[in-house]
């Protein structure tokens, strides 16, 4: 009876410690390795729906500069240029603002600082990607991913090719766009595009 009680006590203590420390440890892990975590999410979508995916795509532009794209997901109808972000706090933003405001620290009296507008950053990457590859920009969807725990206001846009999403919403967003009644991309041409980009990738 004593050993049974001791076992129960140990399991209870371990469970309590797990629930206390797991969120802290996971937050630190996500902060450091969010590119890998988001990449796995993109991979799950690509694998399930038979899409192509290139993670960490680095290309040399015509002006000898380099562009880096976190994830390039090739759907049946669109190309999703995905830029990853992680913020431990809250973001106040508008699509066309030059900078966004990041709130962090204590909830009642948070600190704040300006941070880049990732939608504009990704838009510039898409323009350069189009110039490098010759692909039509109208086929590319500008997707900025944010961690699920980040507090953000509702994203409003008049553009059908821009999205600011939490990671948990990525799959539903892609499936909604892929469900549009438009002609799909040519599969053979798409295969060659993916092959060429993989060959040109400076960080395979």
CSV table of C-alpha atoms in Angstrom, one decimal:
chain,number,residue,atom,x,y,z
A,1,UNK,CA,0.0,0.0,0.0
A,2,UNK,CA,2.9,2.3,0.9
A,3,UNK,CA,4.6,1.7,-2.5
A,4,UNK,CA,1.4,2.3,-4.3
A,5,UNK,CA,0.9,5.6,-2.6
A,6,UNK,CA,4.6,6.6,-3.2
A,7,UNK,CA,4.2,5.8,-6.9
A,8,UNK,CA,1.0,7.9,-7.1
A,9,UNK,CA,2.8,10.7,-5.4
A,10,UNK,CA,5.7,10.6,-7.8
A,11,UNK,CA,3.5,10.5,-10.8
A,12,UNK,CA,1.5,13.4,-9.5
A,13,UNK,CA,4.5,15.5,-8.8
A,14,UNK,CA,6.0,14.8,-12.3
A,15,UNK,CA,2.6,15.6,-13.9
A,16,UNK,CA,2.5,18.9,-12.1
A,17,UNK,CA,6.1,19.8,-13.1
A,18,UNK,CA,5.3,18.9,-16.7
A,19,UNK,CA,2.3,21.2,-16.9
A,20,UNK,CA,4.3,24.0,-15.2
A,21,UNK,CA,7.5,23.8,-17.2
A,22,UNK,CA,6.4,22.4,-20.6
A,23,UNK,CA,4.9,25.7,-21.9
A,24,UNK,CA,8.0,27.6,-20.8
A,25,UNK,CA,10.4,25.0,-22.5
A,26,UNK,CA,8.2,24.8,-25.6
A,27,UNK,CA,8.1,28.6,-25.9
A,28,UNK,CA,11.9,28.8,-25.8
A,29,UNK,CA,12.2,26.0,-28.3
A,30,UNK,CA,9.8,27.6,-30.7
A,31,UNK,CA,11.5,31.0,-30.3
A,32,UNK,CA,14.8,29.4,-31.3
A,33,UNK,CA,13.7,26.9,-33.9
A,34,UNK,CA,10.4,28.3,-35.3
A,35,UNK,CA,11.7,28.0,-38.9
A,36,UNK,CA,11.9,24.2,-38.4
A,37,UNK,CA,8.5,24.0,-36.7
A,38,UNK,CA,6.8,26.0,-39.4
A,39,UNK,CA,8.7,24.1,-42.1
A,40,UNK,CA,7.3,20.8,-40.7
A,41,UNK,CA,3.8,22.3,-40.9
A,42,UNK,CA,4.3,23.2,-44.5
A,43,UNK,CA,5.8,19.7,-45.2
A,44,UNK,CA,2.7,18.1,-43.7
A,45,UNK,CA,0.5,20.0,-46.1
A,46,UNK,CA,2.7,19.3,-49.1
A,47,UNK,CA,2.9,15.6,-48.2
A,48,UNK,CA,-0.9,15.2,-47.6
A,49,UNK,CA,-2.0,17.0,-50.8
A,50,UNK,CA,0.9,16.0,-53.1
A,51,UNK,CA,2.3,19.5,-53.4
A,52,UNK,CA,5.9,20.4,-54.0
A,53,UNK,CA,7.8,22.2,-51.3
A,54,UNK,CA,11.2,23.9,-51.1
A,55,UNK,CA,12.3,25.0,-47.6
A,56,UNK,CA,15.0,27.7,-47.1
A,57,UNK,CA,15.3,28.7,-50.7
A,58,UNK,CA,18.2,31.1,-51.4
A,59,UNK,CA,18.7,32.5,-54.9
A,60,UNK,CA,21.1,35.0,-56.4
A,61,UNK,CA,19.3,38.0,-58.0
A,62,UNK,CA,20.4,39.8,-61.2
A,63,UNK,CA,22.0,42.6,-59.1
A,64,UNK,CA,24.3,40.1,-57.3
A,65,UNK,CA,22.2,40.2,-54.1
A,66,UNK,CA,20.6,37.2,-52.6
A,67,UNK,CA,17.0,36.5,-51.7
A,68,UNK,CA,16.0,34.1,-49.0
A,69,UNK,CA,12.5,32.5,-48.9
A,70,UNK,CA,11.6,30.5,-45.8
A,71,UNK,CA,9.2,28.2,-47.7
A,72,UNK,CA,8.0,28.0,-51.2
A,73,UNK,CA,4.9,25.7,-51.5
A,74,UNK,CA,3.7,24.8,-55.0
A,75,UNK,CA,0.0,24.1,-54.9
A,76,UNK,CA,-2.1,22.9,-57.9
A,77,UNK,CA,-3.2,26.5,-58.7
A,78,UNK,CA,-0.9,28.9,-56.8
A,79,UNK,CA,2.6,29.3,-55.5
A,80,UNK,CA,2.7,30.2,-51.8
A,81,UNK,CA,5.7,32.3,-50.8
A,82,UNK,CA,5.8,31.9,-47.0
A,83,UNK,CA,7.7,34.1,-44.6
A,84,UNK,CA,8.0,33.0,-41.0
A,85,UNK,CA,7.8,35.3,-37.9
A,86,UNK,CA,7.9,34.7,-34.2
A,87,UNK,CA,6.9,37.3,-31.6
A,88,UNK,CA,6.5,36.6,-27.9
A,89,UNK,CA,3.9,39.3,-27.3
A,90,UNK,CA,1.5,41.2,-29.5
A,91,UNK,CA,1.6,42.9,-32.9
A,92,UNK,CA,-0.3,46.0,-33.9
A,93,UNK,CA,-0.3,46.3,-37.7
A,94,UNK,CA,-1.8,47.4,-40.9
A,95,UNK,CA,-1.0,45.9,-44.3
A,96,UNK,CA,0.6,49.0,-45.8
A,97,UNK,CA,2.2,50.6,-42.7
A,98,UNK,CA,5.9,51.1,-43.1
A,99,UNK,CA,6.5,49.5,-39.7
A,100,UNK,CA,4.5,47.5,-37.2
A,101,UNK,CA,4.4,47.9,-33.4
A,102,UNK,CA,5.6,45.0,-31.3
A,103,UNK,CA,4.4,44.9,-27.6
A,104,UNK,CA,6.4,42.6,-25.2
A,105,UNK,CA,7.1,42.1,-21.5
A,106,UNK,CA,4.4,42.6,-18.9
A,107,UNK,CA,0.8,42.5,-20.1
A,108,UNK,CA,-0.3,45.5,-18.0
A,109,UNK,CA,2.6,47.8,-18.8
A,110,UNK,CA,4.2,46.3,-22.0
A,111,UNK,CA,7.3,47.6,-23.7
A,112,UNK,CA,7.0,48.4,-27.4
A,113,UNK,CA,9.3,48.8,-30.4
A,114,UNK,CA,8.9,49.1,-34.1
A,115,UNK,CA,9.4,46.1,-36.3
A,116,UNK,CA,9.5,45.6,-40.0
A,117,UNK,CA,6.3,45.1,-42.1
A,118,UNK,CA,6.8,41.5,-43.1
A,119,UNK,CA,4.1,41.7,-45.8
A,120,UNK,CA,6.1,44.4,-47.6
A,121,UNK,CA,9.3,42.4,-47.1
A,122,UNK,CA,7.7,39.3,-48.6
A,123,UNK,CA,6.2,41.4,-51.4
A,124,UNK,CA,9.7,42.5,-52.4
A,125,UNK,CA,10.9,38.9,-52.3
A,126,UNK,CA,8.1,37.9,-54.6
A,127,UNK,CA,9.0,40.6,-57.1
A,128,UNK,CA,12.6,39.5,-57.2
A,129,UNK,CA,11.6,35.8,-57.4
A,130,UNK,CA,9.5,36.7,-60.4
A,131,UNK,CA,12.4,38.5,-62.1
A,132,UNK,CA,14.8,35.6,-61.4
A,133,UNK,CA,12.4,32.8,-62.6
A,134,UNK,CA,10.2,34.6,-65.1
A,135,UNK,CA,7.2,33.3,-63.2
A,136,UNK,CA,4.1,35.5,-63.2
A,137,UNK,CA,3.6,37.3,-59.9
A,138,UNK,CA,-0.2,36.8,-60.2
A,139,UNK,CA,0.4,33.1,-59.5
A,140,UNK,CA,2.2,33.9,-56.2
A,141,UNK,CA,0.5,34.3,-52.8
A,142,UNK,CA,2.2,36.4,-50.2
A,143,UNK,CA,1.9,34.5,-46.9
A,144,UNK,CA,3.3,35.7,-43.6
A,145,UNK,CA,3.1,33.2,-40.8
A,146,UNK,CA,3.0,34.1,-37.1
A,147,UNK,CA,3.1,31.9,-34.0
A,148,UNK,CA,-0.2,30.8,-32.6
A,149,UNK,CA,0.5,32.5,-29.2
A,150,UNK,CA,1.1,35.9,-30.7
A,151,UNK,CA,-1.8,38.4,-30.1
A,152,UNK,CA,-2.8,40.1,-33.3
A,153,UNK,CA,-5.6,42.3,-34.5
A,154,UNK,CA,-7.9,41.1,-37.3
A,155,UNK,CA,-6.1,41.2,-40.7
A,156,UNK,CA,-7.9,43.2,-43.3
A,157,UNK,CA,-6.9,43.4,-46.9
A,158,UNK,CA,-8.3,44.3,-50.3
A,159,UNK,CA,-5.8,41.9,-52.0
A,160,UNK,CA,-6.7,38.3,-52.8
A,161,UNK,CA,-3.0,37.4,-52.9
A,162,UNK,CA,-1.9,38.5,-49.4
A,163,UNK,CA,-2.4,36.7,-46.1
A,164,UNK,CA,-1.2,37.3,-42.5
A,165,UNK,CA,-1.9,34.0,-40.6
A,166,UNK,CA,-1.3,32.1,-37.5
A,167,UNK,CA,0.3,28.7,-38.2
A,168,UNK,CA,-2.8,26.8,-37.2
A,169,UNK,CA,-4.7,28.5,-40.0
A,170,UNK,CA,-2.3,27.8,-42.9
A,171,UNK,CA,-3.9,24.6,-44.1
A,172,UNK,CA,-7.4,25.9,-44.2
A,173,UNK,CA,-6.2,29.1,-46.0
A,174,UNK,CA,-4.4,27.1,-48.7
A,175,UNK,CA,-7.3,24.6,-49.2
A,176,UNK,CA,-9.7,27.6,-49.6
A,177,UNK,CA,-7.5,29.1,-52.4
A,178,UNK,CA,-6.9,25.8,-54.0
A,179,UNK,CA,-10.6,25.2,-54.1
A,180,UNK,CA,-11.2,28.3,-56.4
A,181,UNK,CA,-12.7,27.6,-59.7
A,182,UNK,CA,-9.7,28.4,-61.9
A,183,UNK,CA,-7.5,26.4,-64.3
A,184,UNK,CA,-4.8,24.5,-62.4
A,185,UNK,CA,-1.1,24.9,-63.2
A,186,UNK,CA,0.4,22.7,-65.9
A,187,UNK,CA,1.9,19.8,-63.9
A,188,UNK,CA,4.8,19.2,-66.3
A,189,UNK,CA,5.8,22.8,-66.4
A,190,UNK,CA,5.5,23.0,-62.6
A,191,UNK,CA,7.8,20.0,-62.2
A,192,UNK,CA,10.5,21.7,-64.4
A,193,UNK,CA,10.2,24.9,-62.4
A,194,UNK,CA,10.6,23.0,-59.1
A,195,UNK,CA,13.6,21.1,-60.5
A,196,UNK,CA,15.3,24.3,-61.7
A,197,UNK,CA,14.7,26.2,-58.4
A,198,UNK,CA,16.1,23.2,-56.5
A,199,UNK,CA,19.2,23.3,-58.7
A,200,UNK,CA,19.7,27.0,-58.3
A,201,UNK,CA,19.1,26.9,-54.5
A,202,UNK,CA,22.3,28.1,-52.8
A,203,UNK,CA,21.3,26.4,-49.6
A,204,UNK,CA,19.9,22.9,-50.5
